[in-house]
GROMACS .gro file of C-alpha atoms in nm:
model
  324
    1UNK     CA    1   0.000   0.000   0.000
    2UNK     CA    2   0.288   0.186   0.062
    3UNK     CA    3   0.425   0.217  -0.258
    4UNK     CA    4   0.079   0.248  -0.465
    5UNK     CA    5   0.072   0.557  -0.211
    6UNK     CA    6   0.418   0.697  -0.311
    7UNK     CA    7   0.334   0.640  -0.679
    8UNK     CA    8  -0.002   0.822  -0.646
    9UNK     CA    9   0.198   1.078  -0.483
   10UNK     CA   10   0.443   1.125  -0.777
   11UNK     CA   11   0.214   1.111  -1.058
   12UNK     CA   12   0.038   1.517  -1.082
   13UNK     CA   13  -0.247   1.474  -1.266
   14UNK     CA   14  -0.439   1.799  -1.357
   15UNK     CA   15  -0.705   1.909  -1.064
   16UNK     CA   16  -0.830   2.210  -1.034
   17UNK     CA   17  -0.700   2.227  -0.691
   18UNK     CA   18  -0.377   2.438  -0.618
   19UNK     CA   19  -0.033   2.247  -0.624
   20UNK     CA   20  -0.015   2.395  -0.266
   21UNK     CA   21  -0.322   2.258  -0.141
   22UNK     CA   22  -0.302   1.929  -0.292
   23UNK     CA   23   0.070   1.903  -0.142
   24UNK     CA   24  -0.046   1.988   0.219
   25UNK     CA   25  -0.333   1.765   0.147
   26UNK     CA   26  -0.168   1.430   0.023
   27UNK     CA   27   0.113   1.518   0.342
   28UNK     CA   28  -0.193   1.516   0.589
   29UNK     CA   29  -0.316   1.143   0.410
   30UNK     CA   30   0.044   1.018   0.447
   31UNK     CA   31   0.080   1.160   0.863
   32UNK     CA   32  -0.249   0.963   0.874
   33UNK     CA   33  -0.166   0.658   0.723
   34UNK     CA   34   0.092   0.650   0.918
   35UNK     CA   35   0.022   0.693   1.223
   36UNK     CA   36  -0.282   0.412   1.164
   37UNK     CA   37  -0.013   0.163   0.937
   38UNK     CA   38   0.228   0.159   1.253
   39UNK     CA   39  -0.025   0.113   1.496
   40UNK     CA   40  -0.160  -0.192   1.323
   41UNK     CA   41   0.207  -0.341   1.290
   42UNK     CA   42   0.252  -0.300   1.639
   43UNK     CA   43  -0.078  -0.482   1.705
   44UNK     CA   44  -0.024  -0.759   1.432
   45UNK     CA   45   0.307  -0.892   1.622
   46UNK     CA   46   0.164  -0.857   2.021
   47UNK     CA   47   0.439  -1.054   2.196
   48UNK     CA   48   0.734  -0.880   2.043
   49UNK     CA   49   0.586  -0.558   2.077
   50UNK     CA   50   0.472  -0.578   2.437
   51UNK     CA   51   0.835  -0.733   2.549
   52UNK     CA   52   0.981  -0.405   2.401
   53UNK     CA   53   0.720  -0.147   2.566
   54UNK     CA   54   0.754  -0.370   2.891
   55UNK     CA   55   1.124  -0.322   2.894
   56UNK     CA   56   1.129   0.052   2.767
   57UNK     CA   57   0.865   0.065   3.055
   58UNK     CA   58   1.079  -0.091   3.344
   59UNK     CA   59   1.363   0.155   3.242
   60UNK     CA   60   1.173   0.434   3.277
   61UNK     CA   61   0.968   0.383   3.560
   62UNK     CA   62   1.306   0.292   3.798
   63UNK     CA   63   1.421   0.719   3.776
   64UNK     CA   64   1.022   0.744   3.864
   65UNK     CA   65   1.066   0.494   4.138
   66UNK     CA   66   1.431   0.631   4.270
   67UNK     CA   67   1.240   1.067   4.260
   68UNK     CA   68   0.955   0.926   4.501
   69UNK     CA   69   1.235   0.754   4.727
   70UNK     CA   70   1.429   1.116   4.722
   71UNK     CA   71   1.146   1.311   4.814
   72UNK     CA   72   1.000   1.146   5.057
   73UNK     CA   73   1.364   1.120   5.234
   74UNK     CA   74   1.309   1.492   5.221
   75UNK     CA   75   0.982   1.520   5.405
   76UNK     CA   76   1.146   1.199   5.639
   77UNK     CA   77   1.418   1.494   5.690
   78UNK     CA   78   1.220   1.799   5.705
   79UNK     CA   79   0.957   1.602   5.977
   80UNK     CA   80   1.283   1.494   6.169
   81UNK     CA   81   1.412   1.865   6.234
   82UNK     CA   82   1.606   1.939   5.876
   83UNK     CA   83   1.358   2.272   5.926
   84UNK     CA   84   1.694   2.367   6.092
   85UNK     CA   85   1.545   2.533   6.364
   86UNK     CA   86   1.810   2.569   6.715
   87UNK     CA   87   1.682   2.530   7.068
   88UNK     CA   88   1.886   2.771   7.299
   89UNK     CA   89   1.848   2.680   7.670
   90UNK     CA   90   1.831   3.015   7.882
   91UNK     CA   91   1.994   3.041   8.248
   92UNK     CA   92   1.699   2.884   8.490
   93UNK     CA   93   1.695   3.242   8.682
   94UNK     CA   94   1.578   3.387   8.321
   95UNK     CA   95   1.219   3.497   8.356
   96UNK     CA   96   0.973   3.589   8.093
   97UNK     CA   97   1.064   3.976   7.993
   98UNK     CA   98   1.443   3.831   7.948
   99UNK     CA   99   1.365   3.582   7.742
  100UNK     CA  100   1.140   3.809   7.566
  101UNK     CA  101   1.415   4.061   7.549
  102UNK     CA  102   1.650   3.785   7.391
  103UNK     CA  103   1.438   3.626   7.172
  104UNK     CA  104   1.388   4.015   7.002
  105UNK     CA  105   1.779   4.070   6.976
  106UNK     CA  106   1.824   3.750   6.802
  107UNK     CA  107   1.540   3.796   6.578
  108UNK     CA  108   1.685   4.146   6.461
  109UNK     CA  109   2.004   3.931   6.309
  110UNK     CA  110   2.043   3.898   5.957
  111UNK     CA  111   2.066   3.592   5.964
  112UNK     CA  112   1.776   3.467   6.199
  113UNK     CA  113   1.407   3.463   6.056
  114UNK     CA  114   1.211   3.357   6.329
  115UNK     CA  115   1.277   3.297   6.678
  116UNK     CA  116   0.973   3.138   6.903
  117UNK     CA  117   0.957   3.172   7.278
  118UNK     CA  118   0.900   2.806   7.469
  119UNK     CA  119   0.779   2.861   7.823
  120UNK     CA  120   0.874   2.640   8.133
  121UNK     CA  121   0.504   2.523   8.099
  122UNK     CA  122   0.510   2.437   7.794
  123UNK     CA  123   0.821   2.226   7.829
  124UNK     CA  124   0.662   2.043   8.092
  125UNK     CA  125   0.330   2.005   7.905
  126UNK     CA  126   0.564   1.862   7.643
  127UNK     CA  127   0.703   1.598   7.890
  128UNK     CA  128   0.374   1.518   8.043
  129UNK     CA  129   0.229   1.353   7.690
  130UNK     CA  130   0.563   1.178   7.661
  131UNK     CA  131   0.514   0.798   7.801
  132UNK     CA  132   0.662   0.714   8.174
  133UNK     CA  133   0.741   1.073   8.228
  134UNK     CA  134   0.340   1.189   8.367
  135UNK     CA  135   0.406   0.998   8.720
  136UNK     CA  136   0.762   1.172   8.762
  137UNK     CA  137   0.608   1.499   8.693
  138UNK     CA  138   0.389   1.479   8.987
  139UNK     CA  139   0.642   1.475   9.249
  140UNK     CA  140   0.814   1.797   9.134
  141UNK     CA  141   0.744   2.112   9.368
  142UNK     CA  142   0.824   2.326   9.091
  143UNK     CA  143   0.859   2.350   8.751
  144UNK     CA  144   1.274   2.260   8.699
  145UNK     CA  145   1.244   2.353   8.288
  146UNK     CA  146   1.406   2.700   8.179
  147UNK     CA  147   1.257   2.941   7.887
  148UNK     CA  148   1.363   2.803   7.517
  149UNK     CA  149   1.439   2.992   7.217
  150UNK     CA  150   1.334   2.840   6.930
  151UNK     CA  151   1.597   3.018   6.665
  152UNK     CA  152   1.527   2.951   6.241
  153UNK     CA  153   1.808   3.067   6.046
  154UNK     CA  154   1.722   3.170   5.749
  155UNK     CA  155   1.708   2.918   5.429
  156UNK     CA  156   1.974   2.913   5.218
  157UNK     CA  157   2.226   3.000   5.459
  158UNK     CA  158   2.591   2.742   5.455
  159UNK     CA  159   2.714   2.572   5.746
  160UNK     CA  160   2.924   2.809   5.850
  161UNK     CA  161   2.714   3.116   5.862
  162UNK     CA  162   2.503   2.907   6.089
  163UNK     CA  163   2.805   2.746   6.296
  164UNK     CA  164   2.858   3.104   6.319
  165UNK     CA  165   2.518   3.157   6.517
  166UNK     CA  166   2.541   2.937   6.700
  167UNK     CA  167   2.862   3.008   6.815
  168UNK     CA  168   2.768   3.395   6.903
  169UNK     CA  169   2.468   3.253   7.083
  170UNK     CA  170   2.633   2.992   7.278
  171UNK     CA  171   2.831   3.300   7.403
  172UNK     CA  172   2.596   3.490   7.556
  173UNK     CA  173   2.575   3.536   7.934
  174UNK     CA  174   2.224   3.466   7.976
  175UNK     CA  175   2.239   3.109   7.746
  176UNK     CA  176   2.332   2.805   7.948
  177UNK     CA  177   2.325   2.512   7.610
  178UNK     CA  178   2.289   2.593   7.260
  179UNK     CA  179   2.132   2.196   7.130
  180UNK     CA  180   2.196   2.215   6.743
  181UNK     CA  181   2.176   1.936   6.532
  182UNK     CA  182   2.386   2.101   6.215
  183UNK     CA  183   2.637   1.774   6.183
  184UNK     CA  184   2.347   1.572   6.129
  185UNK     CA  185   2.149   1.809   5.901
  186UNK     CA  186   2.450   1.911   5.705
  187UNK     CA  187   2.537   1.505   5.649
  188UNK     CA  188   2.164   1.454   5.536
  189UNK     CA  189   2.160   1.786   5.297
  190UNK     CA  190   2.475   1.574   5.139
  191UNK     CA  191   2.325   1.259   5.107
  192UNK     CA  192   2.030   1.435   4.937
  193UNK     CA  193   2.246   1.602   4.692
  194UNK     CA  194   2.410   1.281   4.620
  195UNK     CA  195   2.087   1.133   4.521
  196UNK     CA  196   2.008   1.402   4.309
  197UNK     CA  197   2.296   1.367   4.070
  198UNK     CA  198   2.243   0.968   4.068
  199UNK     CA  199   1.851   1.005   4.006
  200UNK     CA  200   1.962   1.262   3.692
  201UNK     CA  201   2.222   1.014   3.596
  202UNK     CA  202   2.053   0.694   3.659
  203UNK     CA  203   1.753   0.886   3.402
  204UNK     CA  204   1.989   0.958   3.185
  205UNK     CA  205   2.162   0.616   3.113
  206UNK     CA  206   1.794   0.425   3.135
  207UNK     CA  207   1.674   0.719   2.873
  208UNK     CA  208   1.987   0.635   2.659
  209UNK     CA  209   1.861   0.243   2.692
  210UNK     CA  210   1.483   0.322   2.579
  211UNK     CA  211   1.657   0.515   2.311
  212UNK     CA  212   1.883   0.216   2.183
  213UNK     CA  213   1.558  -0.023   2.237
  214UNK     CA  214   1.359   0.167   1.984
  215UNK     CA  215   1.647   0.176   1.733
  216UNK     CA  216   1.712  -0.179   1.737
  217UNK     CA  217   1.354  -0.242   1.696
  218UNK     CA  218   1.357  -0.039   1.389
  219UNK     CA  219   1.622  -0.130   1.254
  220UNK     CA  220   1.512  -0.496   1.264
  221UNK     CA  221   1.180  -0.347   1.107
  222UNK     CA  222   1.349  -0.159   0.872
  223UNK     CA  223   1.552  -0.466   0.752
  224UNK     CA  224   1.315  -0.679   0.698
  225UNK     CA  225   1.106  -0.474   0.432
  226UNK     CA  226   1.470  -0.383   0.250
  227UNK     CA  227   1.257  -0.483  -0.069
  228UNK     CA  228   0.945  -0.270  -0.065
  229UNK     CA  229   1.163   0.043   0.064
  230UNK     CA  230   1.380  -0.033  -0.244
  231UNK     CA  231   1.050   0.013  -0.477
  232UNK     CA  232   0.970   0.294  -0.303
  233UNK     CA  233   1.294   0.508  -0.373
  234UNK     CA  234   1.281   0.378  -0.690
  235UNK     CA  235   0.943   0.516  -0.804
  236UNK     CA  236   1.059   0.832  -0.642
  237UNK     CA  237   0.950   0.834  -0.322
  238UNK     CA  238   1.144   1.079  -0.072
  239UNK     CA  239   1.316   0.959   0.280
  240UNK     CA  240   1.065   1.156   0.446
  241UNK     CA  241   0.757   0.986   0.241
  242UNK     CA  242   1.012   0.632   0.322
  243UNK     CA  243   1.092   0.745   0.678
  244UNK     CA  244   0.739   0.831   0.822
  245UNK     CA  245   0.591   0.524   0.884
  246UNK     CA  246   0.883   0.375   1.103
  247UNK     CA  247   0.886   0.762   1.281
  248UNK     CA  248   0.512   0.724   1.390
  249UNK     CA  249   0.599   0.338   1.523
  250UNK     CA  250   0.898   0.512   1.752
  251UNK     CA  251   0.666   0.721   1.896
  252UNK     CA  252   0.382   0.461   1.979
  253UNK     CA  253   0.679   0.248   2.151
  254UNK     CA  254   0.762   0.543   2.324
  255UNK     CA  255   0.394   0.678   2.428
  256UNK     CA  256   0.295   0.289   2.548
  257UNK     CA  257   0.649   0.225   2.717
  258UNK     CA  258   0.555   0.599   2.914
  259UNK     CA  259   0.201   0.547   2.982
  260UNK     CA  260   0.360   0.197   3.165
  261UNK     CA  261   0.593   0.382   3.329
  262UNK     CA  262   0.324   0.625   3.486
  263UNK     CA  263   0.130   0.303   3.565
  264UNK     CA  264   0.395   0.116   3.771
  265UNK     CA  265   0.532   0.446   3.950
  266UNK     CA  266   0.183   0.488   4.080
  267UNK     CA  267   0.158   0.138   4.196
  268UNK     CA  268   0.475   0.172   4.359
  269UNK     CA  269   0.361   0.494   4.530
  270UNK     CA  270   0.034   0.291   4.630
  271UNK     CA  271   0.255   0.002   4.752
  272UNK     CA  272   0.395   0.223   5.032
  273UNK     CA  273   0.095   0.432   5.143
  274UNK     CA  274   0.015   0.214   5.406
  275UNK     CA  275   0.336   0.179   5.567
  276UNK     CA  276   0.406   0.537   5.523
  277UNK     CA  277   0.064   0.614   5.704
  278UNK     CA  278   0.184   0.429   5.982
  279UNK     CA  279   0.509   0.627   6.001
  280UNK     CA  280   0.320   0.888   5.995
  281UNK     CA  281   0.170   0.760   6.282
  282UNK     CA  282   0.469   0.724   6.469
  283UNK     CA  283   0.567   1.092   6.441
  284UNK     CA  284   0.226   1.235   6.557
  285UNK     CA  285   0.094   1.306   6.220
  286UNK     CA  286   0.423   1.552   6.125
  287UNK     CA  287   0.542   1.339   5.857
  288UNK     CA  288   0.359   1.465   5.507
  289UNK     CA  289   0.493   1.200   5.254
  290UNK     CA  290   0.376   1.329   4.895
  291UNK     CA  291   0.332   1.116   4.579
  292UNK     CA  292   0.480   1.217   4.254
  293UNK     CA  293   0.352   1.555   4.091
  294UNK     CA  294   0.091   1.535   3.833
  295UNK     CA  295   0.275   1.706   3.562
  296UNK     CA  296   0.560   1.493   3.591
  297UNK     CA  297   0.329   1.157   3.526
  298UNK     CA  298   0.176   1.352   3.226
  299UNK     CA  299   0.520   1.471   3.114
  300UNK     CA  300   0.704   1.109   3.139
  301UNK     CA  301   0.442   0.975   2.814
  302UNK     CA  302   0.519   1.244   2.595
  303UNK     CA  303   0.927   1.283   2.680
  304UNK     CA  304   0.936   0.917   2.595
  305UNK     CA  305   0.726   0.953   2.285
  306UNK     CA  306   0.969   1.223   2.166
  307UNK     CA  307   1.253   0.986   2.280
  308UNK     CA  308   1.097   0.725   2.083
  309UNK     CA  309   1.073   0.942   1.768
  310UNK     CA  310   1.473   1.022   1.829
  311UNK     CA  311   1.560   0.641   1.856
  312UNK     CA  312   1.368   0.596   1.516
  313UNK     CA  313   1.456   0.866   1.332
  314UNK     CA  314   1.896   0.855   1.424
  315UNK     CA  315   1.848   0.462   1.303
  316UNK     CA  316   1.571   0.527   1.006
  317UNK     CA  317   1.804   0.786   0.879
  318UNK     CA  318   2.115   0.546   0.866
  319UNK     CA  319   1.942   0.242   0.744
  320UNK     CA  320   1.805   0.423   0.464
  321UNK     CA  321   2.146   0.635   0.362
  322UNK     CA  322   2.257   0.248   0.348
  323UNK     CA  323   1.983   0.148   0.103
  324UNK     CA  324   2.030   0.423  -0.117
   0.00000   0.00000   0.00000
C-alpha cells in the first residue's frame, strides 16, 4: 500500500486544486496513514511488541521509582528537624521579659528569621504527653524547665554562617546550652544532593537504553522490508515519504512504554501508602509523605514519545542512507 501511495503521490495529474493545497493535502493522508499503518504493525506482532514497551517501561519507571524515594527522604528529613530550627536553653533564673528581650535581639540578626519563645510550661506540658514521664512529673514542687528559644536561620544559609550563630549565641551570658543538630542536618543535605545527581544520571543512562531499544527495533523493522523500501525510492519516493511510517511506530513504543511507566510508578507509590501512614503515625501526624507531581506523570508519556521518535529517526536515517 505503501508504494501504490508513493506512486499516487508522484504522478500530478491535472485538478483544479492548487499544487499547494493538494501538497499539504496528500502530506496530511500520508501523517495519517501512518500513524494508523504503525499502529496496526505493532498490534499484528503482540508478543514482540509488548516485550519491548515492557522493557522501555521498566527503564523508565526505575528514575520514577528512585524521585519518590528522594522526596520522601526529604519530608522523612524535614519532619525529623532538617527545618533547621536551634533550641537555645536560657539560664533557669531567666524569667519571661528576658527571654522576651533575647528572643527580640536574636530575631533582629540577619541571619535569623524567626525565633519562638518556649515557656517552662510548655516544656513540661511537652514531657507530660511523653510515656513514663506523667508519674515523675507529679512529684516535682516546681517546675525545673528553663525558657527556650526556638531560633530559624534563614534558608539558604551554609554551614558556616550558621556554625557562626550558633557560636555567638552559645556566648551569651544569659544562654546556658545551645542543642543544634547542624552535623546531622548538614550530612543529610549531602546525602540528598548525592541522590540528586544519581537520580539525573541513573535517568539519563535508562533514557539512553529506551533510546537504543527503539532503534534496534527499527532497525530490525526496517531490515526486513529492504525490498518494498527499495520500490519505493525507486518510483521516487522521498526519505521523508520512506521514513514516516517507522517515525510514527517510535513514537507509539515510546507513548505505550511511558504510559507503563506512569502506571507502575503509581503502583509503587500505592505500595507504600500504608506503611508510610503508619510512620506517619509514629511521628504524631508531622510526617507529610507526597506522591509524585501530576505534571511529571503527564510529562514522562510524551518525553518518551519524543525519545521514541529520536531512537527511530537517528536509526531510520542510517538504514536508509545504506539502502540508497
Amino acid at each position: 500500500m505503501a508504494a501504490d501511495t508513493a506512486r499516487r503521490d508522484a504522478e500530478t495529474p491535472p485538478r483544479n486544486e492548487p499544487s499547494h493545497t493538494r501538497r499539504v493535502a496528500s502530506w496530511r493522508e500520508h501523517h495519517g496513514w501512518s500513524a494508523a499503518a504503525s499502529l496496526r504493525r505493532l498490534a499484528a506482532r503482540p508478543l514482540g511488541s509488548l516485550l519491548t514497551i515492557a522493557v522501555m517501561g521498566l527503564a523508565l519507571a526505575l528514575p520514577l521509582a528512585f524521585y519518590l524515594l528522594l522526596g520522601n527522604v526529604q519530608q522523612l528529613g524535614q519532619a525529623l528537624g532538617q527545618d533547621q530550627a536551634i533550641n537555645v536553653f536560657l539560664q533557669p533564673d531567666q524569667v519571661a521579659p528576658q527571654a522576651q528581650l533575647l528572643a527580640k535581639q536574636l530575631g533582629e540578626r540577619s541571619d535569623v528569621a524567626a525565633v519562638t519563645v518556649k515557656t517552662p510550661q510548655q516544656g513540661l506540658d511537652e514531657l507530660a504527653k511523653m510515656q513514663g514521664f506523667s508519674g515523675a512529673l507529679d512529684t516535682l514542687d516546681q517546675n525545673p524547665l528553663p525558657y527556650v528559644l526556638m531560633v530559624q536561620p534563614k534558608q539558604g544559609l551554609d554551614a558556616a554562617t550558621v556554625e557562626r550563630l550558633v557560636s555567638d549565641m552559645r556566648d551569651m551570658r544569659s544562654v546556658a546550652q545551645v542543642q543544634d543538630s547542624g552535623t546531622w542536618r548538614q550530612r543529610l543535605d549531602a546525602l540528598l544532593g548525592v541522590g540528586d545527581r544519581v537520580v539525573v544520571a541513573l535517568a539519563l543512562m535508562l533514557a539512553l537504553a529506551a533510546l537504543l531499544v527503539v532503534g534496534n527495533t527499527v532497525r530490525v523493522d526496517i531490515a526486513s522490508r529492504s525490498e518494498e523500501i527499495g520500490v519505493l525510492l525507486l518510483v521516487g519516493a522521498s526519505g521523508a515519504f520512506v521514513r514516516r511510517p517507522y517515525l510514527y511506530a517510535g513514537i507509539w513504543y515510546g507513548l505505550f512504554s511511558g504510559i507503563l511507566a506512569a502506571l507502575l510508578a503509581l503502583a509503587i507509590e500505592f505500595a507504600l501508602s500504608g506503611p508510610v501512614a503508619r510512620l506517619s503515625q509514629a511521628y504524631d501526624g508531622k510526617l507529610h509523605v507526597g506522591g509524585l507531581p501530576p505534571w511529571l506523570l503527564l510529562a514522562v508519556p510524551l518525553a518518551a514519545a519524543a525519545l521514541g521518535w529520536l531512537g527511530a529517526r537517528l536509526v531510520s536515517a542510517w538504514q536508509l542512507r545504506k539502502a540508497a
